[in-house]
Tab-separated table of C-alpha atoms in Angstrom:
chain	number	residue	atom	x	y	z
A	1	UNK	CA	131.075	131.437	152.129
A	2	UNK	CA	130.982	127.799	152.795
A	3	UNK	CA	129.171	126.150	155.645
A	4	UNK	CA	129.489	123.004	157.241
A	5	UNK	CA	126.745	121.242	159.755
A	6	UNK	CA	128.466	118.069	161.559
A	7	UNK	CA	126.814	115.738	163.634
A	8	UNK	CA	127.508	112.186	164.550
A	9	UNK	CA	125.767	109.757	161.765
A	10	UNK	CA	124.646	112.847	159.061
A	11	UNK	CA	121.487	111.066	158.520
A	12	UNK	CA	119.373	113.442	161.413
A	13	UNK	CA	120.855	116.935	162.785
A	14	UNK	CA	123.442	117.879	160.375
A	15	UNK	CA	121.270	116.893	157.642
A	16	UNK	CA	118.233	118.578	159.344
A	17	UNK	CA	120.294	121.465	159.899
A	18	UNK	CA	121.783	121.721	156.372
A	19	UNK	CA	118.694	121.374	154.755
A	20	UNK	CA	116.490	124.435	157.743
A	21	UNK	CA	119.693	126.656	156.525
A	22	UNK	CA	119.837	125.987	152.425
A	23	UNK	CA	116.456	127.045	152.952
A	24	UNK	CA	116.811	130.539	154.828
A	25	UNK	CA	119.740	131.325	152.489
A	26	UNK	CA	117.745	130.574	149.394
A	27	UNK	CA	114.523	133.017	150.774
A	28	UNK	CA	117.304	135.369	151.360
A	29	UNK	CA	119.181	135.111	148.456
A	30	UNK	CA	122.465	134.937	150.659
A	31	UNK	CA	126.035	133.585	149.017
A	32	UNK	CA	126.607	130.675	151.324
A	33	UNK	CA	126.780	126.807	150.043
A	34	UNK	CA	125.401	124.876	153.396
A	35	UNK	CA	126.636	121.356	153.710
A	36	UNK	CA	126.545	118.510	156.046
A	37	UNK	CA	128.953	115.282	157.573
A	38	UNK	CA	129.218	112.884	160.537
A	39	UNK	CA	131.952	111.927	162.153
A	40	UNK	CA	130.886	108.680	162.300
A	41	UNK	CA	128.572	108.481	159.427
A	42	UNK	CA	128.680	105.752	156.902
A	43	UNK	CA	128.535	107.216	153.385
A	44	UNK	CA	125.137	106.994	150.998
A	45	UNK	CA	122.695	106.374	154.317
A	46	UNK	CA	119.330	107.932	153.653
A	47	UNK	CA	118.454	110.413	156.097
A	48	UNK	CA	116.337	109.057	158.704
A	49	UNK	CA	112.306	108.408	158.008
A	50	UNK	CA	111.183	110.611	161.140
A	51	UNK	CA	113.829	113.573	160.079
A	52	UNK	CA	112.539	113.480	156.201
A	53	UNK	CA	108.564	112.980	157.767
A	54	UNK	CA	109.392	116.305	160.227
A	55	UNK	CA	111.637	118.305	157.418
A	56	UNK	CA	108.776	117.727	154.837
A	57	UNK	CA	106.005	119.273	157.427
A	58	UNK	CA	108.136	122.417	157.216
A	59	UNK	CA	108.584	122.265	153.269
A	60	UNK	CA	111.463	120.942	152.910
A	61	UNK	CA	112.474	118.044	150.798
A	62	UNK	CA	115.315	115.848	152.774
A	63	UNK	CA	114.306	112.553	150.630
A	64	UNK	CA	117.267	113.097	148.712
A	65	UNK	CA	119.949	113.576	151.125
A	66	UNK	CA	122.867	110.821	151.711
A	67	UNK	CA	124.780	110.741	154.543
A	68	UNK	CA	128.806	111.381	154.410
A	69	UNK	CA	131.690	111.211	156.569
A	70	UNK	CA	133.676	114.174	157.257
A	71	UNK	CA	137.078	114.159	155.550
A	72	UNK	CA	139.633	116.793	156.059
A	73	UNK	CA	138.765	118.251	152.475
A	74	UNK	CA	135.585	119.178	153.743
A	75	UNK	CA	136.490	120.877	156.953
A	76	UNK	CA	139.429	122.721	155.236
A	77	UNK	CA	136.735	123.997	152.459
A	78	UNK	CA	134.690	125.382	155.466
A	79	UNK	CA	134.507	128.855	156.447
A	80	UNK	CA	132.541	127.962	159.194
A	81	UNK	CA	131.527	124.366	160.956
A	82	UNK	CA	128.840	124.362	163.407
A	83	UNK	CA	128.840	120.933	165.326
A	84	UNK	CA	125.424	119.528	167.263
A	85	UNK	CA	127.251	118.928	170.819
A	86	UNK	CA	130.503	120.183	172.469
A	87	UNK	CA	131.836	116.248	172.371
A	88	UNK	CA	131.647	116.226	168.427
A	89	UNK	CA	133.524	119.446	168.865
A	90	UNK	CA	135.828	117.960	171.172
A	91	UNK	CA	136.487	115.283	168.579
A	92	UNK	CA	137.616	117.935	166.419
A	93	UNK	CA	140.438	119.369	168.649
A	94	UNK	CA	141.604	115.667	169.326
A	95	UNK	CA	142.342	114.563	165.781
A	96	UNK	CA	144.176	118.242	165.742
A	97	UNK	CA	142.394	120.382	163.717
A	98	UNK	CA	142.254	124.414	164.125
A	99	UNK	CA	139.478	125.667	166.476
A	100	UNK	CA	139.616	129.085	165.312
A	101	UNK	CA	136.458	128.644	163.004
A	102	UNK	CA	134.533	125.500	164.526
A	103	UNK	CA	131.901	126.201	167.152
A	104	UNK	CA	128.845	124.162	168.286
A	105	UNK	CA	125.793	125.937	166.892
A	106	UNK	CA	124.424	127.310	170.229
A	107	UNK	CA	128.058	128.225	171.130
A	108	UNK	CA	128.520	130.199	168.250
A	109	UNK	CA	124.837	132.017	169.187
A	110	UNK	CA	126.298	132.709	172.556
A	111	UNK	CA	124.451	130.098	173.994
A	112	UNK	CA	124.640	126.877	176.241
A	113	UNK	CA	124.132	123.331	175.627
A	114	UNK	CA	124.030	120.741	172.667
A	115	UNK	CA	121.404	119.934	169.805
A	116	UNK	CA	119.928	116.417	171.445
A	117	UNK	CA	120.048	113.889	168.606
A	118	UNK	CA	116.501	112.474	168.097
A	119	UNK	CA	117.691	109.029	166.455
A	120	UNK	CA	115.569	106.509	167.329
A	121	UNK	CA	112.764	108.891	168.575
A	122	UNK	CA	109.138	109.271	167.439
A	123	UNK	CA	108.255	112.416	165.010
A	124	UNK	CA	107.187	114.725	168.379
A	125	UNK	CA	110.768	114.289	168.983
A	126	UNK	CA	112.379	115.140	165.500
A	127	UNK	CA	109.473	117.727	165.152
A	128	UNK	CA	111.288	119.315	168.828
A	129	UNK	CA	114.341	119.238	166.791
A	130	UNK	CA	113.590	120.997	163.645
A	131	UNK	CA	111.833	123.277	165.421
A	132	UNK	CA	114.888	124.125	167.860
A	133	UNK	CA	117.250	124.185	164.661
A	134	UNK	CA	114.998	126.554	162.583
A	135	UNK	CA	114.622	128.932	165.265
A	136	UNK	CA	118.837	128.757	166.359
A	137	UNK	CA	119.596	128.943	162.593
A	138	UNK	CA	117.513	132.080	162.080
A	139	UNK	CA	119.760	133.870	164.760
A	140	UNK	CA	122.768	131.759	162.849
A	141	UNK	CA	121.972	133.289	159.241
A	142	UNK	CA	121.703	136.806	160.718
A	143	UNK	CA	125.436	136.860	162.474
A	144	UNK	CA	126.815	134.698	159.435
A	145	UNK	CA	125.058	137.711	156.980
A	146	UNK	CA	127.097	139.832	159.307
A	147	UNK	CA	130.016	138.367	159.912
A	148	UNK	CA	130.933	137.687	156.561
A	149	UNK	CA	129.292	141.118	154.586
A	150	UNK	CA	126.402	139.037	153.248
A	151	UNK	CA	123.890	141.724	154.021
């Protein structure tokens, strides 16, 4: 099963994202290869200094991550993308691709609202982040597990 975080830049919430998720599905030994893109993002950016500061408080090693654009290879690899807000979503639909299998992450949970992109804010505010995408992507590997006989 392949998996595919988008945000705007890849350098903070896909990455994030990517990297709470690789995580879960190593622990759990699950069959799915995460990845992450921006829409917007320029390729080979590091991922921000507050995002690799608040990933490496949860043990997670983001140093390494670069930052890539999504291509149309990418989201026709993907089994499933999960976007951060409805727009990037939106942005999806307008350069005509299939909607049947991208989903904001809290839509796809059955919840409201968008992932609020910390860029530019201090580490309290990436720490709010990771902590918002561990706890979503818990509930994300579960139905994914489920969804696609990964139990």
């Amino acid at each position: 099963m392949n998996l595919l975080f988008v945000c705007s830049g890849n350098t903070c919430r896909s990455a994030m994202a990517a990297a709470v998720m690789d995580k879960i599905v190593t622990e759990n030994d699950m069959d799915i290869y995460v990845d992450s893109a921006g829409l917007f993002a320029a390729d080979g950016d590091k991922a921000s200094e507050n995002a690799v500061t608040a990933m490496a408080r949860r043990g997670i090693d983001l140093s390494a991550h670069r930052s890539k654009r999504v291509t149309p290879e990418l989201v026709k690899s993907a089994d499933l993308v999960l976007t951060m807000t409805d727009i990037q979503k939106q942005i999806f639909e307008q350069m005509g691709y299939d909607l049947s299998n991208i989903f904001t992450l809290k839509e796809y949970l059955g919840i409201e609202g968008d992932i609020e992109d910390p860029y530019g804010g201090d580490e309290a505010v990436y720490d709010e982040t990771a902590d918002e995408l561990y706890d979503l992507l818990v509930d994300a590997a579960e139905k994914i597990a489920d969804k696609y006989g990964l139990t």
